[in-house]
Each structure stands twice: as C-alpha cells, then as structure tokens.
Amino acid sequence: MASGPETDLPGTHLLSLPGEDDAEGILINWIHFGESDIECQARYGRTLTHKMGHYLSLLHTWGSGNCELNDYCNDTPAVDVTVFGRNSFEGCSGEFVMISNYMNYSDDEIMNIFTNNQVDRMHYVLNNHMGRNSLMSSPALEQ
Ligand SMILES: [Zn+2]
C-alpha cells in the first residue's frame, strides 16, 4: 500500500490519505520487489512503480469507476471498471484502454508507460508538496 499526498490536485480525495498521526510511505511485500521467478502476474517489479505513482498522487486509470470523473489525466483513455490482465478492451469513449499503463492492475510483463499528464501530476507533487519535495534533494540521488 502507499499513502497519497494531500494536495489541491483534483481527485486527491480518491487517494489513500494518511491520518493525522499515521506514517507516510510505501509498504510492499518483498515478493513483489524487483524481478522474481515466482509464478504470478506481478513478478517484474511493477508493483513498486504502481505504488510510487500513488505516493506521487496518481489514481488508477479507472479513477472512481466513473467515465466523467476518472483519473484526472486527459491522455489516459477513460475507463469505468478495474483494468486487470493483459487484454485491452474498449473504454468509455470506444477507445481501447491503455492496458500498459502502470496505474492499472495489468500483468507486470506488459506495463511500460506513464502518460505526460501523469508525469505532470507527479512533478506537481515533487515541486509543491512539503515532504515529497525533499526527495528532489535527497543525498540518495547523488549515488
Ligand atoms: Zn493501486
């Protein structure tokens, strides 16, 4: 699981926001960290990529499951159901769902994209959220 940042971005209410005394961060089962030879759909380390997306304000591509109020990213085709697996299908407007987006529950093997609008949301958080913005000056980036 990942705690989302409280910001003024639309859709923030759909994130898992921490309570007043709760820790913030990402909690991930070691089985889904990095590549493994375990037989499952999440064996290439994309779970952490997905959780990092939530940590930086991204919603699932299906948002709240509503075609009108989706993930607040205009460049991800709107979809109103949870996206699993590896087979695309038609979303709300008849476009094919972006099955390869990290913010789905697609199989790790086919996930490979954040869209420009998603990147913009993450940059907004990194530049404006007290707490997340310190990541940009972390000594860990100097390695
Ligand atoms: Zn998620």
Short mmCIF file of C-alpha atoms and ligand atoms in Angstrom, two decimals:
data_model
loop_
_atom_site.label_atom_id
_atom_site.label_comp_id
_atom_site.label_asym_id
_atom_site.label_seq_id
_atom_site.Cartn_x
_atom_site.Cartn_y
_atom_site.Cartn_z
CA MET A 1 0.00 0.00 0.00
CA ALA A 2 1.01 3.61 -0.46
CA SER A 3 -0.16 6.79 1.17
CA GLY A 4 -1.07 9.54 -1.23
CA PRO A 5 -0.12 13.18 -0.78
CA GLU A 6 -2.73 15.69 0.33
CA THR A 7 -2.64 18.39 -2.35
CA ASP A 8 -5.02 20.66 -4.23
CA LEU A 9 -4.89 18.40 -7.29
CA PRO A 10 -8.31 17.16 -8.43
CA GLY A 11 -9.06 13.60 -7.33
CA THR A 12 -6.91 13.78 -4.20
CA HIS A 13 -9.90 12.57 -2.18
CA LEU A 14 -9.66 9.23 -4.01
CA LEU A 15 -6.14 8.54 -2.73
CA SER A 16 -5.42 6.66 0.47
CA LEU A 17 -4.54 9.69 2.60
CA PRO A 18 -2.75 9.18 5.92
CA GLY A 19 -4.45 10.06 9.17
CA GLU A 20 -3.06 12.77 11.39
CA ASP A 21 -0.64 10.50 13.28
CA ASP A 22 -0.08 7.92 10.55
CA ALA A 23 3.25 7.29 8.87
CA GLU A 24 3.51 8.06 5.17
CA GLY A 25 5.22 5.95 2.57
CA ILE A 26 5.01 2.75 0.61
CA LEU A 27 4.65 -0.72 2.06
CA ILE A 28 5.41 -3.57 -0.32
CA ASN A 29 5.70 -7.33 0.12
CA TRP A 30 9.25 -8.44 -0.66
CA ILE A 31 7.85 -10.99 -3.11
CA HIS A 32 6.85 -8.14 -5.43
CA PHE A 33 10.08 -6.15 -5.09
CA GLY A 34 12.22 -6.45 -8.21
CA GLU A 35 12.16 -9.40 -10.56
CA SER A 36 11.48 -12.88 -9.31
CA ASP A 37 10.85 -16.30 -10.77
CA ILE A 38 7.66 -16.71 -8.80
CA GLU A 39 4.74 -17.71 -10.99
CA CYS A 40 2.41 -14.74 -10.75
CA GLN A 41 1.37 -11.72 -12.82
CA ALA A 42 3.39 -9.33 -10.64
CA ARG A 43 6.90 -10.70 -10.96
CA TYR A 44 8.78 -7.91 -12.75
CA GLY A 45 8.78 -5.28 -10.01
CA ARG A 46 6.00 -3.10 -11.40
CA THR A 47 4.12 -3.14 -8.09
CA LEU A 48 6.57 -0.63 -6.63
CA THR A 49 6.27 1.54 -9.75
CA HIS A 50 2.46 1.49 -9.35
CA LYS A 51 2.68 2.30 -5.62
CA MET A 52 5.16 5.09 -6.29
CA GLY A 53 2.56 6.52 -8.66
CA HIS A 54 0.01 6.64 -5.82
CA TYR A 55 2.65 8.12 -3.49
CA LEU A 56 3.04 10.93 -6.03
CA SER A 57 -0.73 11.47 -6.49
CA LEU A 58 -1.66 9.20 -9.38
CA LEU A 59 -5.01 7.45 -9.37
CA HIS A 60 -5.91 4.17 -11.03
CA THR A 61 -6.86 4.78 -14.68
CA TRP A 62 -10.48 3.96 -13.75
CA GLY A 63 -10.46 6.62 -11.00
CA SER A 64 -13.66 6.25 -9.04
CA GLY A 65 -15.21 3.98 -11.67
CA ASN A 66 -17.00 6.85 -13.36
CA CYS A 67 -16.46 7.79 -17.03
CA GLU A 68 -16.78 11.51 -16.27
CA LEU A 69 -14.65 11.71 -13.12
CA ASN A 70 -11.85 9.36 -13.98
CA ASP A 71 -8.15 9.67 -13.16
CA TYR A 72 -7.97 13.42 -13.97
CA CYS A 73 -5.45 12.76 -16.73
CA ASN A 74 -6.82 13.63 -20.16
CA ASP A 75 -4.32 11.48 -22.01
CA THR A 76 -5.36 8.18 -20.45
CA PRO A 77 -8.47 6.76 -22.14
CA ALA A 78 -11.39 6.87 -19.70
CA VAL A 79 -12.50 3.54 -18.30
CA ASP A 80 -15.06 2.85 -15.59
CA VAL A 81 -14.02 -0.64 -14.50
CA THR A 82 -10.91 -2.08 -12.88
CA VAL A 83 -8.30 -2.99 -15.50
CA PHE A 84 -6.68 -6.41 -14.97
CA GLY A 85 -4.68 -8.82 -17.04
CA ARG A 86 -3.14 -8.36 -20.45
CA ASN A 87 -6.02 -7.92 -22.90
CA SER A 88 -7.27 -4.47 -23.81
CA PHE A 89 -10.91 -3.64 -24.35
CA GLU A 90 -12.99 -0.61 -25.25
CA GLY A 91 -13.27 2.05 -22.58
CA CYS A 92 -15.88 4.78 -22.05
CA SER A 93 -15.45 6.54 -25.38
CA GLY A 94 -14.85 3.47 -27.52
CA GLU A 95 -11.05 3.89 -27.41
CA PHE A 96 -9.02 0.92 -26.32
CA VAL A 97 -7.95 1.01 -22.69
CA MET A 98 -4.25 1.78 -22.17
CA ILE A 99 -3.54 -1.65 -20.74
CA SER A 100 0.21 -0.96 -20.50
CA ASN A 101 -0.22 1.93 -18.05
CA TYR A 102 1.47 1.45 -14.68
CA MET A 103 -1.68 2.65 -12.89
CA ASN A 104 -3.70 -0.42 -13.87
CA TYR A 105 -3.65 -3.89 -12.35
CA SER A 106 -2.30 -5.24 -15.64
CA ASP A 107 0.28 -8.00 -15.75
CA ASP A 108 3.76 -6.67 -14.98
CA GLU A 109 5.08 -8.05 -18.23
CA ILE A 110 3.12 -5.53 -20.33
CA MET A 111 3.32 -2.42 -18.10
CA ASN A 112 5.62 0.22 -19.53
CA ILE A 113 4.10 3.71 -19.50
CA PHE A 114 3.13 6.77 -17.52
CA THR A 115 1.47 9.40 -19.72
CA ASN A 116 2.52 13.04 -19.95
CA ASN A 117 -0.42 14.13 -17.76
CA GLN A 118 0.53 11.54 -15.16
CA VAL A 119 4.12 12.79 -15.20
CA ASP A 120 2.83 16.35 -14.81
CA ARG A 121 0.87 15.32 -11.67
CA MET A 122 3.94 13.66 -10.18
CA HIS A 123 6.10 16.72 -10.95
CA TYR A 124 3.50 18.96 -9.33
CA VAL A 125 3.75 16.93 -6.12
CA LEU A 126 7.55 16.80 -6.19
CA ASN A 127 7.68 20.58 -6.63
CA ASN A 128 4.91 21.58 -4.23
CA HIS A 129 4.22 19.02 -1.51
CA MET A 130 6.03 19.58 1.76
CA GLY A 131 7.62 16.22 2.46
CA ARG A 132 7.65 14.84 -1.07
CA ASN A 133 9.68 17.80 -2.37
CA SER A 134 12.61 16.81 -0.15
CA LEU A 135 13.02 13.74 -2.36
CA MET A 136 14.47 16.03 -5.03
CA SER A 137 17.41 16.94 -2.81
CA SER A 138 17.92 13.55 -1.19
CA PRO A 139 21.59 12.53 -0.77
CA ALA A 140 20.50 9.16 -2.20
CA LEU A 141 20.22 10.84 -5.63
CA GLU A 142 23.96 11.55 -5.60
CA GLN A 143 25.00 7.89 -5.73
ZN ZN B 1 -3.25 0.98 -6.86
#
